PDB file of C-alpha atoms in Angstrom:
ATOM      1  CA  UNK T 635       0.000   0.000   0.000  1.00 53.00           C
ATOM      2  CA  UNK T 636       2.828   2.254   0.814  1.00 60.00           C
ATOM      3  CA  UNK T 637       4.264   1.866  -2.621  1.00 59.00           C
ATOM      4  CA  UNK T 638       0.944   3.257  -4.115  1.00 58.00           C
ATOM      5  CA  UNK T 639       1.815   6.704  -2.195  1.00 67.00           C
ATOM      6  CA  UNK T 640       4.807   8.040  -4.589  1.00 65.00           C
ATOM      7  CA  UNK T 641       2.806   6.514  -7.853  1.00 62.00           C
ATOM      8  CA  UNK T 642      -0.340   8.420  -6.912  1.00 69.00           C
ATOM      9  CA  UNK T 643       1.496  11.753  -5.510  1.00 67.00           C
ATOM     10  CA  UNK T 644       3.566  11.888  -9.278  1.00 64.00           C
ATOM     11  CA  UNK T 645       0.728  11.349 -11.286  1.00 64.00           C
ATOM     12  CA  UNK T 646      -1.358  14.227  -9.490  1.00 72.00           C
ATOM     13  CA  UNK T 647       1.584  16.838 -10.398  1.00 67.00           C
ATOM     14  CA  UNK T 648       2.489  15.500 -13.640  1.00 64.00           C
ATOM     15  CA  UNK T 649      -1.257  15.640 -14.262  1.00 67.00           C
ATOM     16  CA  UNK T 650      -1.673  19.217 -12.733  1.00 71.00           C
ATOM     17  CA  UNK T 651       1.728  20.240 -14.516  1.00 63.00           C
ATOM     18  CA  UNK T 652       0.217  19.188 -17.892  1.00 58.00           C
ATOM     19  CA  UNK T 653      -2.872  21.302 -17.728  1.00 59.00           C
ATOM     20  CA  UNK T 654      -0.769  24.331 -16.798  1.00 57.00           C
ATOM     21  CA  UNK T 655       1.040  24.124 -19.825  1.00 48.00           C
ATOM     22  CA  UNK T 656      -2.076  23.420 -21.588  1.00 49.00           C
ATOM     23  CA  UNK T 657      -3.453  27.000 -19.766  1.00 52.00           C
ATOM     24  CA  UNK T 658      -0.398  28.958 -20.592  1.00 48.00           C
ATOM     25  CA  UNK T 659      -0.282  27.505 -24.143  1.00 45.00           C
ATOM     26  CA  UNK T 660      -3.972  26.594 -25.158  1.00 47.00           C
ATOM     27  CA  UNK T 661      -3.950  24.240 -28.737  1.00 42.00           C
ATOM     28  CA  UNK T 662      -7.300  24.835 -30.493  1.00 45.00           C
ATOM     29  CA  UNK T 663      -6.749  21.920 -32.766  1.00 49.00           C
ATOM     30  CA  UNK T 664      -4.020  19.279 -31.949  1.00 48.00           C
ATOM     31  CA  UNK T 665      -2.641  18.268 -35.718  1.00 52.00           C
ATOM     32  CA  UNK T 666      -1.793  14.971 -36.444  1.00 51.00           C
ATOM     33  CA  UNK T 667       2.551  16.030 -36.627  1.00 49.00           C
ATOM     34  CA  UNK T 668       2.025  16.705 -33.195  1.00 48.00           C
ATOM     35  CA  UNK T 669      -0.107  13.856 -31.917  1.00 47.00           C
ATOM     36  CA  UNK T 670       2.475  11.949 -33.705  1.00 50.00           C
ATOM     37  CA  UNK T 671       5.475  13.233 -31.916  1.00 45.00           C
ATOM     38  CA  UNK T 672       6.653  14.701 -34.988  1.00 44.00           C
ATOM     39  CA  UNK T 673       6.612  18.197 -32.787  1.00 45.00           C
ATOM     40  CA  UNK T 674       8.938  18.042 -29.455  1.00 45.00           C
ATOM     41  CA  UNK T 675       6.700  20.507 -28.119  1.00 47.00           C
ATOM     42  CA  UNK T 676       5.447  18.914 -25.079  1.00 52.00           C
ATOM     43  CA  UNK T 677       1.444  17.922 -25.446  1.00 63.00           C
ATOM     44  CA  UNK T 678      -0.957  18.458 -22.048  1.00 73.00           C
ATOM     45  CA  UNK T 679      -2.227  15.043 -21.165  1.00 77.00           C
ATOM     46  CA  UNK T 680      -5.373  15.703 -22.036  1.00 79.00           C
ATOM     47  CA  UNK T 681      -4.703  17.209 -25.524  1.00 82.00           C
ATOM     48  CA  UNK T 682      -2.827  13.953 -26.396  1.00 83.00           C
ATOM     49  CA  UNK T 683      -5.410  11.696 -25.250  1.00 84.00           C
ATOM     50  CA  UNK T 684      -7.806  13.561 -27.797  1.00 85.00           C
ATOM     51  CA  UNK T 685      -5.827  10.722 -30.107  1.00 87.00           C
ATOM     52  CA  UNK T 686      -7.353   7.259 -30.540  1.00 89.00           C
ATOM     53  CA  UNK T 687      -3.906   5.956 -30.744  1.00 90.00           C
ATOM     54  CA  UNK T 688      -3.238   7.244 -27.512  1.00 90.00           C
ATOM     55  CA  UNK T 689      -5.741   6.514 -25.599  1.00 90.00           C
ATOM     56  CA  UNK T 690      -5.862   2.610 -26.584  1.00 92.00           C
ATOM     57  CA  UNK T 691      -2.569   2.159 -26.079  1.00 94.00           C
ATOM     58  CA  UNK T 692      -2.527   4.114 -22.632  1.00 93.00           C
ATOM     59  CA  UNK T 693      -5.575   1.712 -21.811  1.00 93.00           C
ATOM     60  CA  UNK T 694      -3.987  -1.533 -22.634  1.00 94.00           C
ATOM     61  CA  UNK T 695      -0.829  -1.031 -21.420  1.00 95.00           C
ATOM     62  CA  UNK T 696      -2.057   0.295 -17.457  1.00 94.00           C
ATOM     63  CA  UNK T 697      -4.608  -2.446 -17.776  1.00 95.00           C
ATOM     64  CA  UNK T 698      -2.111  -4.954 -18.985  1.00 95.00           C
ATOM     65  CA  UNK T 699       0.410  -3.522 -16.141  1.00 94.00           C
ATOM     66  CA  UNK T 700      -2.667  -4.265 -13.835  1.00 95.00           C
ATOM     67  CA  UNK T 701      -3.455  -7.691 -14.616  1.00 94.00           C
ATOM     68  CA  UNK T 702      -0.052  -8.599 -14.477  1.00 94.00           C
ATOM     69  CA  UNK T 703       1.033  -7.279 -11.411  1.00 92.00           C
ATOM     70  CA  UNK T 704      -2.155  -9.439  -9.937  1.00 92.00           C
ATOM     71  CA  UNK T 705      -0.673 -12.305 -10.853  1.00 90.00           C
ATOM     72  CA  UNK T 706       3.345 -11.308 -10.036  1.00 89.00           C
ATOM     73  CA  UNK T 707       2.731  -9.374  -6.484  1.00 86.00           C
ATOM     74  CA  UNK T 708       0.255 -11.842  -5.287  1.00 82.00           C
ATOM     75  CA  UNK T 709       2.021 -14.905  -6.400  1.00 83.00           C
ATOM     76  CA  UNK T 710       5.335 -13.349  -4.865  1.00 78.00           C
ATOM     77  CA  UNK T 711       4.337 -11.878  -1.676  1.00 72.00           C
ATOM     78  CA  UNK T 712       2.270 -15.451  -0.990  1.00 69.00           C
ATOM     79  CA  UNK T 713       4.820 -17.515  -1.917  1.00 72.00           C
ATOM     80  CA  UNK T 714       5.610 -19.357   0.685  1.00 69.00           C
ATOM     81  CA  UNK T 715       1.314 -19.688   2.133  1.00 66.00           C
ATOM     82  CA  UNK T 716       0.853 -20.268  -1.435  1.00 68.00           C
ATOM     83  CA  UNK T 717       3.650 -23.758  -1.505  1.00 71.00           C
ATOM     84  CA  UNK T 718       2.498 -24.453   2.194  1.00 70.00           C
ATOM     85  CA  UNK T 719      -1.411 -24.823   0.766  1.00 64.00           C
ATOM     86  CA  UNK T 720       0.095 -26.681  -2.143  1.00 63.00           C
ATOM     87  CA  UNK T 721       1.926 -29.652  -0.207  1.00 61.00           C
ATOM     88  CA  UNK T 722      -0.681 -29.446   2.537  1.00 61.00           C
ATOM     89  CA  UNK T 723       2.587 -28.897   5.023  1.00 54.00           C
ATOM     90  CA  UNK T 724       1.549 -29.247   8.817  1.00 52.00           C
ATOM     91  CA  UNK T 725       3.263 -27.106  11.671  1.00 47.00           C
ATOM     92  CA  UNK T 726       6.317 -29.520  12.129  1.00 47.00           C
ATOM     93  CA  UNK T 727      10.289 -29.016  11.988  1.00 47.00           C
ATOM     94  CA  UNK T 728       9.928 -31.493   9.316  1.00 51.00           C
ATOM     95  CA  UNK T 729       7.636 -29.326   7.176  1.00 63.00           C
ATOM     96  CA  UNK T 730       9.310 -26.163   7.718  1.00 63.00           C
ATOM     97  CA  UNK T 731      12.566 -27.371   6.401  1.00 68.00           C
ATOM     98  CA  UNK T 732       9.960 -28.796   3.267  1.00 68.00           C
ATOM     99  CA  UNK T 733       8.678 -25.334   3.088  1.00 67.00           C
ATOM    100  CA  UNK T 734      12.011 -23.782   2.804  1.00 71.00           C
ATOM    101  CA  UNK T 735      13.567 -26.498   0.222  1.00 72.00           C
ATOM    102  CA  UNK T 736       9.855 -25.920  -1.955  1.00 67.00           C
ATOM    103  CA  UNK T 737      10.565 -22.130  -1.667  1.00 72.00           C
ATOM    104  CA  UNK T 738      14.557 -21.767  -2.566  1.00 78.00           C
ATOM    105  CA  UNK T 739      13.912 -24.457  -5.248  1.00 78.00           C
ATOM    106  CA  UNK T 740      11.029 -22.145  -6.859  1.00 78.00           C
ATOM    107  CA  UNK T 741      12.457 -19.000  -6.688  1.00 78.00           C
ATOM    108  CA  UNK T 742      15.754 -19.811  -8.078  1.00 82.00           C
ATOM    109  CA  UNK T 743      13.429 -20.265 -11.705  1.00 83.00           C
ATOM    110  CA  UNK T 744      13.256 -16.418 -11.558  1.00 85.00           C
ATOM    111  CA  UNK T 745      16.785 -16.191 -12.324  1.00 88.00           C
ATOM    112  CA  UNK T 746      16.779 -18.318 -15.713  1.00 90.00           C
ATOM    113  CA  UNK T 747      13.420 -16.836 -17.111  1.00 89.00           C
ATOM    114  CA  UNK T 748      14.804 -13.117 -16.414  1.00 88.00           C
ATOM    115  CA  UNK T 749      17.585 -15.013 -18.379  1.00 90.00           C
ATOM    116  CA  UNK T 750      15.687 -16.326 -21.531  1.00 91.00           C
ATOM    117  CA  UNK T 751      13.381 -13.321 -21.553  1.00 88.00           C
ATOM    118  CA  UNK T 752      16.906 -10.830 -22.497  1.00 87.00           C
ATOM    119  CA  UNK T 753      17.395 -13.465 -25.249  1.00 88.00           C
ATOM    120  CA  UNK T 754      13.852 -13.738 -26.555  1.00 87.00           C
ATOM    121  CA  UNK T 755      13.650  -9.760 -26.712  1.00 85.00           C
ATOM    122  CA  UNK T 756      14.447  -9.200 -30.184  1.00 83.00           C
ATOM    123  CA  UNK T 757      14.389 -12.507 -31.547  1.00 87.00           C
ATOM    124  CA  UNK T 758      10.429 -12.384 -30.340  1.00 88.00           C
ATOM    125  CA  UNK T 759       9.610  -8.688 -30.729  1.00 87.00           C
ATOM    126  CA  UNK T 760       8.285  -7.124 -27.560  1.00 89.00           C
ATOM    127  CA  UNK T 761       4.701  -7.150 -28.083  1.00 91.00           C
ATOM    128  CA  UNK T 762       4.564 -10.778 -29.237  1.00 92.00           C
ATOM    129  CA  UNK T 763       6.534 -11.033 -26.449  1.00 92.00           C
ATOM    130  CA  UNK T 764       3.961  -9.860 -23.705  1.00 93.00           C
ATOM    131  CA  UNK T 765       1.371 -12.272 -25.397  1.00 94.00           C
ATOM    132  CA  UNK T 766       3.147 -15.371 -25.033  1.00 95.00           C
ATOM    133  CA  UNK T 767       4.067 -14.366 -21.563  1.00 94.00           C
ATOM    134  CA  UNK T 768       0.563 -13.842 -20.901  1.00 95.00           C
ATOM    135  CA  UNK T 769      -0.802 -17.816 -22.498  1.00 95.00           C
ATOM    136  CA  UNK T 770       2.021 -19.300 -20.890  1.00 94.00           C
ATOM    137  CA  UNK T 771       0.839 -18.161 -17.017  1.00 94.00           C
ATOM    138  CA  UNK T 772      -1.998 -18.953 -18.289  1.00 94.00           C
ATOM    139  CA  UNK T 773      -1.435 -22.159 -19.157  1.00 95.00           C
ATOM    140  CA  UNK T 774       0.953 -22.530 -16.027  1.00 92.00           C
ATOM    141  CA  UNK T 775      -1.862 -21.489 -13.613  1.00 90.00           C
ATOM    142  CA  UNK T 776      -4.326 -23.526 -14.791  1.00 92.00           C
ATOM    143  CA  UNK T 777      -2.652 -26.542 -14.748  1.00 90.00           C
ATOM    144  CA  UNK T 778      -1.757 -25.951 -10.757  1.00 86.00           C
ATOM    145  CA  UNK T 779      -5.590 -25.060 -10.310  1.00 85.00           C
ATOM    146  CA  UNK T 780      -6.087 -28.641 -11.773  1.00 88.00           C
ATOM    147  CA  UNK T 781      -3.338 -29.787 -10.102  1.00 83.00           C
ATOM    148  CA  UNK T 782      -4.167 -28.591  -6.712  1.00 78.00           C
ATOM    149  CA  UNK T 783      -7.671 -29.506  -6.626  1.00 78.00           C
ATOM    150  CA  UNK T 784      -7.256 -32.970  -7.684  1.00 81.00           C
ATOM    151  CA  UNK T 785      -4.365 -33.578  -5.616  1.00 71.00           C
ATOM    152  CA  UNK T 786      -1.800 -35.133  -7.946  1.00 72.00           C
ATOM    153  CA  UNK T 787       1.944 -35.994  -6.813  1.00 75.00           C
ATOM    154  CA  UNK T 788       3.935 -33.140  -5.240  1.00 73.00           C
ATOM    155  CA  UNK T 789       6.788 -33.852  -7.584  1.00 78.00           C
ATOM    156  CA  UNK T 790       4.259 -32.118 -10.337  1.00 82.00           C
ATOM    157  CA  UNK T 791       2.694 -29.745  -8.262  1.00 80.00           C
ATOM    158  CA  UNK T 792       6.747 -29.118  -7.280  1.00 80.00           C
ATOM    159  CA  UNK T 793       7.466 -28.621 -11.120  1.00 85.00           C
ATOM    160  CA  UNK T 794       4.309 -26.267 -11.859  1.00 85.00           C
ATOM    161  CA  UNK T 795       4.683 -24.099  -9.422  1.00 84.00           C
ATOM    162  CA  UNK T 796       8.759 -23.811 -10.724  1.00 86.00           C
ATOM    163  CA  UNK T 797       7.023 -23.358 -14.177  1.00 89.00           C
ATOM    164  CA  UNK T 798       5.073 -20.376 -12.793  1.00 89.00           C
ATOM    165  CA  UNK T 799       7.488 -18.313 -11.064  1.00 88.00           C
ATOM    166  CA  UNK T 800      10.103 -19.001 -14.414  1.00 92.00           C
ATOM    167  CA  UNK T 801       6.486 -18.285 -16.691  1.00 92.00           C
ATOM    168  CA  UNK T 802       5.878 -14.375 -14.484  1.00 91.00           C
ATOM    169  CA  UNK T 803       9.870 -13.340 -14.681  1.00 90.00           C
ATOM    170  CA  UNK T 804       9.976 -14.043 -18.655  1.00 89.00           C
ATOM    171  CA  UNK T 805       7.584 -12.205 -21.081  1.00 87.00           C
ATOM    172  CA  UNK T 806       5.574 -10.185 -19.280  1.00 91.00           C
ATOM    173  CA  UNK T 807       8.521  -8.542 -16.780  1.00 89.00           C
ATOM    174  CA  UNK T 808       9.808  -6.992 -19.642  1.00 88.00           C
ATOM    175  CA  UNK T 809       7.188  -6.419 -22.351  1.00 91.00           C
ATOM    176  CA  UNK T 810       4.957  -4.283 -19.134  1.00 93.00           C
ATOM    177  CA  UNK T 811       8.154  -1.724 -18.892  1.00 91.00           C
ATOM    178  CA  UNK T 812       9.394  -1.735 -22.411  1.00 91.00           C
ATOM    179  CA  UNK T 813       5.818  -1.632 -24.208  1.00 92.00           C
ATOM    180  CA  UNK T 814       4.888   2.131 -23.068  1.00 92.00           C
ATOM    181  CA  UNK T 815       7.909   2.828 -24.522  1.00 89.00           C
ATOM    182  CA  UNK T 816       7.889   1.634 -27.768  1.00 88.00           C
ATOM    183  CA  UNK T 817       4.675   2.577 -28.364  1.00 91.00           C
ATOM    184  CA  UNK T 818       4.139   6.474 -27.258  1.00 90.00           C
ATOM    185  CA  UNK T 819       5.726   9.566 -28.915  1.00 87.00           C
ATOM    186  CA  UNK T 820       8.169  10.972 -27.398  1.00 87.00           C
ATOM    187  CA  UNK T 821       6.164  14.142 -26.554  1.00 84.00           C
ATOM    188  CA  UNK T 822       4.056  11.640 -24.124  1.00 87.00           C
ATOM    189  CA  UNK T 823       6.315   8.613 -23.315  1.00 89.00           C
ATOM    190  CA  UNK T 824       7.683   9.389 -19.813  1.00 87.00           C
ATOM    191  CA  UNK T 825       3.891  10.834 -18.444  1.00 88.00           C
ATOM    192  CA  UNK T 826       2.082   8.047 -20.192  1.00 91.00           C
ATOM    193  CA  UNK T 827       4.975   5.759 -18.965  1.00 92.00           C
ATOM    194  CA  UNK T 828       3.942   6.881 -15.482  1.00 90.00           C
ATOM    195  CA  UNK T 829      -0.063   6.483 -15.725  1.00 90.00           C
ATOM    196  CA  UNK T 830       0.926   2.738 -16.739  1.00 92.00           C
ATOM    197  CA  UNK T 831       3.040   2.310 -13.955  1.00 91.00           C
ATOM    198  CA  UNK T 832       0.987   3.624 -11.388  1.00 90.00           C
ATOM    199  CA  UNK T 833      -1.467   1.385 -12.534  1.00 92.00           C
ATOM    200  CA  UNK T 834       0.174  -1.477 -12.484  1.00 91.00           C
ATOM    201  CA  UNK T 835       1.400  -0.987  -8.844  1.00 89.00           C
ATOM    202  CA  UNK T 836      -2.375  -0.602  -7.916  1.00 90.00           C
ATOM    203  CA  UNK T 837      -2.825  -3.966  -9.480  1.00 90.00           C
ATOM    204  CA  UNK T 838      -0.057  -5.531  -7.577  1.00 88.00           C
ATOM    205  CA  UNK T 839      -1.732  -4.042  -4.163  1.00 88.00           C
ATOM    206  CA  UNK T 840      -5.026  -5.236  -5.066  1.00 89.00           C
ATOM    207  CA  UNK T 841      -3.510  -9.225  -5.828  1.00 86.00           C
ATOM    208  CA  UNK T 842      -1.330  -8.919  -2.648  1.00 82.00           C
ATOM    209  CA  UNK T 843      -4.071  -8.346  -0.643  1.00 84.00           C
ATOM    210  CA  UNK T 844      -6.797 -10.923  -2.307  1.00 84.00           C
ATOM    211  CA  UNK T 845      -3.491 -13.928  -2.805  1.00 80.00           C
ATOM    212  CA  UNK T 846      -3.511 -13.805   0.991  1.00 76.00           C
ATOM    213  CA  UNK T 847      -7.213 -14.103   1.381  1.00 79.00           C
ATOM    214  CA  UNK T 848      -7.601 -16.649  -1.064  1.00 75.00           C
ATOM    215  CA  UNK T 849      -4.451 -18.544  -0.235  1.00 64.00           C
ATOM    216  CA  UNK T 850      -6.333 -19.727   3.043  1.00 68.00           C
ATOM    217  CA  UNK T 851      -9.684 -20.560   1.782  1.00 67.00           C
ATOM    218  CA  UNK T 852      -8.732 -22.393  -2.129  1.00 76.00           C
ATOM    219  CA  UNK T 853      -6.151 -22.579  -3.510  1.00 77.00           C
ATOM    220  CA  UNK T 854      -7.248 -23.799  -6.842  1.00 81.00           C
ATOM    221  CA  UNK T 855      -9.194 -20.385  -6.888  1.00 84.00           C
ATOM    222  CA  UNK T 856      -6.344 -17.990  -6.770  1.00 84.00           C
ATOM    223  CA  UNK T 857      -4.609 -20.036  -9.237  1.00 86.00           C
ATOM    224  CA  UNK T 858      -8.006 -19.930 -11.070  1.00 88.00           C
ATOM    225  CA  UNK T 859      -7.763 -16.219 -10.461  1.00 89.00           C
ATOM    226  CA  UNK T 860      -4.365 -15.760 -12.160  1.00 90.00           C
ATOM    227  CA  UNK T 861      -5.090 -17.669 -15.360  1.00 92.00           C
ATOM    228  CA  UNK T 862      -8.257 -15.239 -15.829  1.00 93.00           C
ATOM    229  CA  UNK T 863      -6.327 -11.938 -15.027  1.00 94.00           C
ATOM    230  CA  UNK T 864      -3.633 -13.809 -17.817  1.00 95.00           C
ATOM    231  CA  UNK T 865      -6.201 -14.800 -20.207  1.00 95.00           C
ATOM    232  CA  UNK T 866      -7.368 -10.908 -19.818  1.00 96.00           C
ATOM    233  CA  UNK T 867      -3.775  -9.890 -20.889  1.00 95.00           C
ATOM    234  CA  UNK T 868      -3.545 -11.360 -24.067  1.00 96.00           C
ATOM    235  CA  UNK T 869      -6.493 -10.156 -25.456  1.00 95.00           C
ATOM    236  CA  UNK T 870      -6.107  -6.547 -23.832  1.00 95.00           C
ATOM    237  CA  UNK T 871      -2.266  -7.010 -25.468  1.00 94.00           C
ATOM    238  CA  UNK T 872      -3.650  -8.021 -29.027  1.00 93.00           C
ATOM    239  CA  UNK T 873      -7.125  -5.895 -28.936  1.00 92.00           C
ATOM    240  CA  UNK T 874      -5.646  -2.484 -27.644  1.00 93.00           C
ATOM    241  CA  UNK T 875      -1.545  -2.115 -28.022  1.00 92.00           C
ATOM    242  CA  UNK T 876      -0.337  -1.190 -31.550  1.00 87.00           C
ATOM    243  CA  UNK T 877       3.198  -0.154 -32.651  1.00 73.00           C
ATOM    244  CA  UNK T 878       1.909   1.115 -36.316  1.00 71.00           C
ATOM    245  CA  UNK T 879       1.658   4.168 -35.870  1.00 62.00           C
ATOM    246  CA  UNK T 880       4.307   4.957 -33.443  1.00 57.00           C
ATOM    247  CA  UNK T 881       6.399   2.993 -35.979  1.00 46.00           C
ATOM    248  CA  UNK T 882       6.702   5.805 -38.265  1.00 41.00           C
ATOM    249  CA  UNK T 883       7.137   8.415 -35.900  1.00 45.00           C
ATOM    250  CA  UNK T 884       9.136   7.665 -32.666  1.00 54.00           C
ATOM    251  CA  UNK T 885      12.954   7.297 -32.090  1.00 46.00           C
ATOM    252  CA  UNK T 886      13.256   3.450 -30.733  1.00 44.00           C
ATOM    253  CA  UNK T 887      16.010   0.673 -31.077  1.00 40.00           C
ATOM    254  CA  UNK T 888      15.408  -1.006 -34.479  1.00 39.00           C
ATOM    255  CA  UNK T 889      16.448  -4.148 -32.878  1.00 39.00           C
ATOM    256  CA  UNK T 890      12.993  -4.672 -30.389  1.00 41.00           C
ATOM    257  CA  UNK T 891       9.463  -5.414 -31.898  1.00 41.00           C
ATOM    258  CA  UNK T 892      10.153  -4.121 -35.635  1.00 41.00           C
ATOM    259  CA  UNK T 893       8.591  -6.957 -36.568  1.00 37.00           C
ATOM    260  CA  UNK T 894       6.003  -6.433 -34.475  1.00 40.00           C
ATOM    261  CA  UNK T 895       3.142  -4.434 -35.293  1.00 35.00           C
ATOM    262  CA  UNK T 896       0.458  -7.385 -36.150  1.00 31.00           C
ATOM    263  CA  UNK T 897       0.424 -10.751 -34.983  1.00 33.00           C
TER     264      UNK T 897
END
């Protein structure tokens, strides 16, 4: 919650900032070399959400931030209530050192997906990037919703859960920090940039807080929960983010996503 404090105090200036400029230099008609970022004249925020282009891609990358800080915070933060319900570990010495073993073995995945996901950057293109990211949680979650409610070996539930914390540190750790960039002019990228992030760290309160609810009542629910939130991403990803237009228009490394524009 206290992370939500420096998100939320930025925005307001950067928002009350970008309507003083707008004041002190009112634009009848925003023209489509500005909205472009053809102009480095810097746009108010709400003059450059009068663009369609804009305002999809500022609502499908915050509400792809969102979704996928749901699944990353509250997968994270739980992680070791979350491998506890799993196992079905009882208050013993015996468990705890199982609890500790489950967690060091699942965590260490983070390390090789941050890994693969540097290496699948421009061999994938970023936005493809964030889609796959998205099916495989997906596909990763639902499987240990499966898994955990029929109660299958804990060698595979062991595995899954691996799968899942390598599955949220691959695509979607990147493509959620990158994307804003790639796909704003630069006369917007750093305050649209922001509006993402902060909503993205509002989506990682809001699955912190529900993961540890949920973690004690089903489990196969909050996994449930994160394939649906992951599901969500791909089709916010492939309905609302575009790199067309931005394609002509803003100054971004040729190697990331110039393939990338339609799927």
């Amino acid at each position: 919650f206290i992370g939500l404090v420096p998100s939320c105090a930025i925005a307001t200036l950067a928002l009350r900032h970008s309507n003083q400029i707008s004041k002190l230099s009112p634009i009848k008609e925003s023209s489509e070399e500005e909205l472009n970022g053809k102009s480095r004249e810097a746009l108010s925020f709400t003059v450059a959400c009068r663009d369609n282009y804009n305002r999809r891609n500022l609502l499908g990358c915050g509400i792809c931030w969102f979704l996928y800080d749901i699944a990353l915070y509250g997968t994270s933060l739980n992680l070791p209530e979350l491998l506890s319900s799993i196992f079905n570990s009882e208050s013993s010495s015996k468990s705890l050192v199982s609890n500790i073993w489950h967690d060091m073995i699942v965590s260490s995945l983070a390390i090789p997906g941050v890994l693969v996901g540097l290496c699948s950057l421009n061999r994938i293109g970023i936005r493809k990037l964030q889609i796959y990211g998205f099916i495989v949680i997906c596909v990763t979650s639902s499987l240990l919703a499966a898994s955990s409610a029929y109660g299958v070996d804990d060698i595979l539930l062991l595995v899954l859960s691996c799968l899942l914390i390598f599955s949220l540190n691959w695509g979607c750790s990147f493509s959620t920090y990158i994307l804003p960039m790639e796909v704003f002019a630069p006369t917007v990228r750093t305050t649209f940039h922001g509006f993402s992030a902060g909503i993205g760290k509002f989506g990682g309160f809001i699955g912190g807080l529900i993961f540890s609810f949920l973690g004690e009542v089903n489990i196969s629910l909050t996994f449930g929960i994160c394939s649906i939130t992951s599901l969500l991403g791909v089709w916010m990803t492939h309905s609302f983010i575009s790199t067309t237009k931005c394609g002509t228009s803003c100054s971004r490394p040729a190697s990331i996503g110039d393939s990338d524009a339609i799927i």
